[in-house]
XYZ file of C-alpha atoms in Angstrom:
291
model
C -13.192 -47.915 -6.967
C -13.734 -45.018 -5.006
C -11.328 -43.398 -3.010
C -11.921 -43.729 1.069
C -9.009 -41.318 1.999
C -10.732 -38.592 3.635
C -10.189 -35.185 2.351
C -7.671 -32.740 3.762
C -8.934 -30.581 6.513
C -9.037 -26.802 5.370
C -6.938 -24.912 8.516
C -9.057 -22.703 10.532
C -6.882 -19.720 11.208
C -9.817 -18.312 13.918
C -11.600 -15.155 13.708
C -8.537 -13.605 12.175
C -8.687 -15.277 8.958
C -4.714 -15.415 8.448
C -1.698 -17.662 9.597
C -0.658 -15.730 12.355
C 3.053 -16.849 12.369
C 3.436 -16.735 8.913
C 1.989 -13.261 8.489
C 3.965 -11.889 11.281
C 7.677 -13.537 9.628
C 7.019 -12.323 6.693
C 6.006 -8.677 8.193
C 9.166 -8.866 10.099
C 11.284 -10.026 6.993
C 9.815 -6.895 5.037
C 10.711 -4.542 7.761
C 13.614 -5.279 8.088
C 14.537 -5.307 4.533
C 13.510 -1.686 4.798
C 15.110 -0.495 7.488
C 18.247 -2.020 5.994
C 18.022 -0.273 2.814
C 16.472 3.478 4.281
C 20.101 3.255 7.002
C 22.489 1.627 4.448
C 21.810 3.887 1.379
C 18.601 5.097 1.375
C 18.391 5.187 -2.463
C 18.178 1.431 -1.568
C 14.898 1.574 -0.318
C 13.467 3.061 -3.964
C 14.633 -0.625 -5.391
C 11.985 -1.922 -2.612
C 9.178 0.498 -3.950
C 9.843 -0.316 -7.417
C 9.754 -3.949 -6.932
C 6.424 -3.732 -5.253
C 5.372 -2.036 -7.924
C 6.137 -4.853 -10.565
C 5.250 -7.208 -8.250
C 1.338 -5.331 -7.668
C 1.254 -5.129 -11.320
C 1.672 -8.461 -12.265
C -0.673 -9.602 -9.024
C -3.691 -7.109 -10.846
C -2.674 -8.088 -14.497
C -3.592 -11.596 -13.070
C -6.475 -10.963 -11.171
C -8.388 -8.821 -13.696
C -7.666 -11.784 -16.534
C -10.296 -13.517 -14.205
C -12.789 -10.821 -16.073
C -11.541 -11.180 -18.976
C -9.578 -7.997 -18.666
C -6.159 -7.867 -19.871
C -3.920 -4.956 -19.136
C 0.002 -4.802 -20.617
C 2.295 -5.984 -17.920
C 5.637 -4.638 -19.324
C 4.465 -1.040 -20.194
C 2.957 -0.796 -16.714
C 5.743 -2.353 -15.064
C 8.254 -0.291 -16.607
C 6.552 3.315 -16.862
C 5.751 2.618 -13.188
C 9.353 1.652 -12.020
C 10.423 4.777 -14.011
C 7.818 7.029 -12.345
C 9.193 5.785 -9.025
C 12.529 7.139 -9.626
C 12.007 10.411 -11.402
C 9.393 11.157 -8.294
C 12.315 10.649 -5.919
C 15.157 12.419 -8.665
C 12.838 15.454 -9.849
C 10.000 15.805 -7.760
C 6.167 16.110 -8.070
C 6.375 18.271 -11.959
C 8.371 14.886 -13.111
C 6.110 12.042 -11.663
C 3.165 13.524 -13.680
C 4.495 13.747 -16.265
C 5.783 10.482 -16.338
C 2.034 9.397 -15.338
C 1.270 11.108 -18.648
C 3.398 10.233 -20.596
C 3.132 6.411 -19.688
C -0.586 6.463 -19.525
C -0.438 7.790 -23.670
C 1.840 4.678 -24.597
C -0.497 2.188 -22.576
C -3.025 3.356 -24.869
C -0.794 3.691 -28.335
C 0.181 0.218 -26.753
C -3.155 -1.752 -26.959
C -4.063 0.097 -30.239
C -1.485 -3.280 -31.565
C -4.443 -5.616 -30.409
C -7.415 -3.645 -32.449
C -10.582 -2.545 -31.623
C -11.862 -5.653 -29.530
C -12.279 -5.180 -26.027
C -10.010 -1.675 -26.189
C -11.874 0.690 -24.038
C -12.302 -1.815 -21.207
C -8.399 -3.028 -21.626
C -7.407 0.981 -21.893
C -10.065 1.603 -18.715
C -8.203 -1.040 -16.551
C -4.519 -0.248 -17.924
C -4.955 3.603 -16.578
C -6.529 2.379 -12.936
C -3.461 0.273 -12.332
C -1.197 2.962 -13.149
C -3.213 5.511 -11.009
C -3.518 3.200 -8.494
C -0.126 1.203 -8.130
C 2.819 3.386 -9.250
C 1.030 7.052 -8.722
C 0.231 6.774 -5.571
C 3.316 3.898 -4.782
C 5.214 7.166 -6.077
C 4.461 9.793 -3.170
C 6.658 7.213 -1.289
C 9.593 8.166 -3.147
C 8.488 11.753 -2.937
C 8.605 11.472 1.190
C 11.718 10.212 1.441
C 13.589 12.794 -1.201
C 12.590 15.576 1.783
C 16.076 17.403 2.675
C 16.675 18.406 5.585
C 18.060 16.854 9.151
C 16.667 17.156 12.445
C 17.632 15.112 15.900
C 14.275 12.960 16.510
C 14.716 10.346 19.448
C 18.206 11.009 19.435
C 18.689 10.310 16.072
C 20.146 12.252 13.311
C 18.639 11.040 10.207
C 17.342 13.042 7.464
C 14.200 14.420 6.760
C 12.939 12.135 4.106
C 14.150 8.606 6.128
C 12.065 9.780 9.403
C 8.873 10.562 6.815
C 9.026 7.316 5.501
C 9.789 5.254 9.179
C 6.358 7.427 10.252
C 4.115 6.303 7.006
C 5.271 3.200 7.657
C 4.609 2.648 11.223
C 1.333 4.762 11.621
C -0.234 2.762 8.459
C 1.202 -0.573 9.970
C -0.332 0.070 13.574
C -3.963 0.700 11.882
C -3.474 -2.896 10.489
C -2.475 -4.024 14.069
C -4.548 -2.191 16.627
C -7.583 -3.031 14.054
C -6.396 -6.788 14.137
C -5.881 -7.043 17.823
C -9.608 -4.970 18.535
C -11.664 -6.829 15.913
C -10.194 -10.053 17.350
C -11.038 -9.081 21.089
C -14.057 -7.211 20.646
C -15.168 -7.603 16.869
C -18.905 -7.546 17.212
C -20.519 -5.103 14.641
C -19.638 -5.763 11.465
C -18.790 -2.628 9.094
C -19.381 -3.112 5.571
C -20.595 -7.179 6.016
C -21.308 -7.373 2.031
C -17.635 -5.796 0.946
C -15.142 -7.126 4.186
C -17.044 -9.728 6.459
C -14.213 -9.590 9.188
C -14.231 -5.836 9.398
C -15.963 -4.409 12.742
C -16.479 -1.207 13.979
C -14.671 -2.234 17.308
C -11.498 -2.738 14.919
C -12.099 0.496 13.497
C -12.123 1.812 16.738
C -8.467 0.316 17.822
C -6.963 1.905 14.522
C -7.505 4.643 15.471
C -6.164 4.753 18.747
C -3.580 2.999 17.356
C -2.729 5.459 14.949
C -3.333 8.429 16.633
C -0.971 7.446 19.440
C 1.882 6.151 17.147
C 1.032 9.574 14.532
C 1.085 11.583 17.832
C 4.628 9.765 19.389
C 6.404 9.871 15.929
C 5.850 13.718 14.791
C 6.714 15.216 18.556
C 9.867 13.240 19.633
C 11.128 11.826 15.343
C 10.029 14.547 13.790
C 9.869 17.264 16.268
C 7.008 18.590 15.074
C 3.856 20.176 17.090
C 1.633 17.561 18.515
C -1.509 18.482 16.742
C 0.049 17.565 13.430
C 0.594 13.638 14.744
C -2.914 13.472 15.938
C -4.343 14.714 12.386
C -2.127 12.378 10.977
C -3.241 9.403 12.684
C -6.644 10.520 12.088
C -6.062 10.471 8.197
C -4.364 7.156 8.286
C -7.108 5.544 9.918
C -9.366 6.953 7.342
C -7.602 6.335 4.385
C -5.694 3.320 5.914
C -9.249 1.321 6.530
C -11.081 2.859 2.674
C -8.101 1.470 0.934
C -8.295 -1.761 2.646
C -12.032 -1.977 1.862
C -11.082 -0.966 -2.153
C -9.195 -3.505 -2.216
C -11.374 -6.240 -0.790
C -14.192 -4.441 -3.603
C -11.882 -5.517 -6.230
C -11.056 -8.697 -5.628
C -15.200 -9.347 -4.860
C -15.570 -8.215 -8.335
C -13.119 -9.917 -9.470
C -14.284 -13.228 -7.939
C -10.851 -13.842 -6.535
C -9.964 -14.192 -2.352
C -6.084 -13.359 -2.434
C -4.189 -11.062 -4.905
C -1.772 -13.960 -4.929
C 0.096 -16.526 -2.418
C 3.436 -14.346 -2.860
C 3.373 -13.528 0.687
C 3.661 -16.060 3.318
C 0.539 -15.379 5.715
C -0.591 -12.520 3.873
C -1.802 -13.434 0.885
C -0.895 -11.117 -2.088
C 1.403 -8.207 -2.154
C -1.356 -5.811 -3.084
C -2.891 -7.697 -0.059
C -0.796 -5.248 2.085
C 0.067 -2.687 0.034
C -3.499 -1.598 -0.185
C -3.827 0.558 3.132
C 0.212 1.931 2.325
C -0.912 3.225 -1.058
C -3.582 4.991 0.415
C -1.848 6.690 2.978
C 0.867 7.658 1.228
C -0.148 10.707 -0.795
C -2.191 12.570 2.128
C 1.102 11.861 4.491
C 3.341 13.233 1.903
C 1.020 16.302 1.371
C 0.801 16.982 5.364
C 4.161 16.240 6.559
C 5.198 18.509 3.807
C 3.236 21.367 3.946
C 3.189 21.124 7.812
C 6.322 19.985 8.915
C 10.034 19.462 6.697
């Protein structure tokens, strides 16, 4: 006999497309996790990075299977946790070569499996580590800047205020482009890649940004205000093209979250995407422009 119990409704989370109170307590779980970690011991806060890391990894190891691509988890998960702490121990010289030298025993890795499928496997190994842990690594490059100036009247170093400003100016593109697209959303910005992106949420995250780059580099990092407004400028940019990677690669991949890992948010990666791409031009301006 057939069953007359009707099927469960699907929630409707509106034009958003996410469970607003789960996405914002798990944000504010993950902040303040971080915050924790960058004022208790700020070596701490490399722990977070490296668990992301893993965590991305195995999200992408799962997600590409859906092609048929298979990528090795634990070389990739442990070269990258590695790379994350020799960027913030050594420096720049020692997170390439660690990208080298991890990238050559991905490859001597796979040669185990034969000749079946090892271009595309070797292909897909090398993006994840270029994308994940390489650029996840410019983190731990930010917050190993010396130094200690008095930003709103606090005395932190160098390296913690960099990483509180990556982290906020990326974040407020992924608000002020939430709140705008959900007010005014009207023109859609790449419909085929990211239906929910507009060009009016494009538009608040970048006034988002610029504002928060502009507040954080005069009165955190006391820096001149034409360096926060360039900064907010390249988050936006970089902020909204790694958000529209991502949603490229999970098209392709035929998948709609990374993974359910995060309550409200989907996957890790599902966040992370925006942070990795900010992270390297932020490290490279901040640097050369302000520490």
């Amino acid at each position: 006999a057939m069953s007359t119990t009707p099927a469960p409704a699907q929630k409707d989370h509106g034009r958003a497309g996410r469970d607003l109170p789960a996405a914002v307590g798990s944000a504010v779980v993950l902040l303040g996790a971080i915050a924790a970690s960058l004022l208790l011991w700020k070596t701490a806060f490399m722990f977070i990075v490296a668990a992301a890391v893993v965590v991305a990894v195995w999200e992408l190891h799962k997600g590409l299977l859906n092609q048929d691509i298979d990528i090795p988890e634990q070389p990739l998960m442990a070269g990258g946790a590695l790379m994350v702490f020799l960027a913030y121990f050594f420096g720049a010289p020692a997170l390439v070569t660690a990208t080298g030298v991890t990238a050559l025993v991905i490859m001597l890795w796979l040669l185990r499996r034969g000749v079946d499928g090892y271009v595309k496997n070797a292909t897909a190994s090398v993006f994840t580590l270029i994308y994940v842990p390489f650029l996840g690594s410019f983190v731990a490059l930010l917050l190993a800047e010396g130094g200690s100036t008095p930003g709103f009247g606090i005395d932190l170093d160098d390296g913690i205020k960099g990483v509180v400003t990556f982290i906020l100016v990326t974040v407020s593109s992924d608000i002020g482009g939430y709140a705008a697209g959900v007010l005014f959303g009207r023109h859609p910005m790449a419909p085929v890649i990211s239906p929910k992106k507009s060009w009016e949420g494009f538009a608040g995250s970048a006034i988002a940004c610029v504002l928060v780059g502009w507040a954080l580099v005069v009165y955190l990092l006391d820096g001149p205000w034409w360096v926060g407004v360039v900064l907010g400028l390249i988050a936006v940019v970089m902020a909204t093209l790694g958000d529209l990677c991502e949603s490229v690669i999970k098209r392709d991949l035929g998948i709609k979250d990374m993974s359910q890992i995060v309550p409200g948010h989907g996957g890790l990666m599902d966040r992370l995407d925006s942070l990795l791409a900010t992270a390297a031009p932020i490290w490279l301006l901040l640097h050369t422009l302000v520490f």
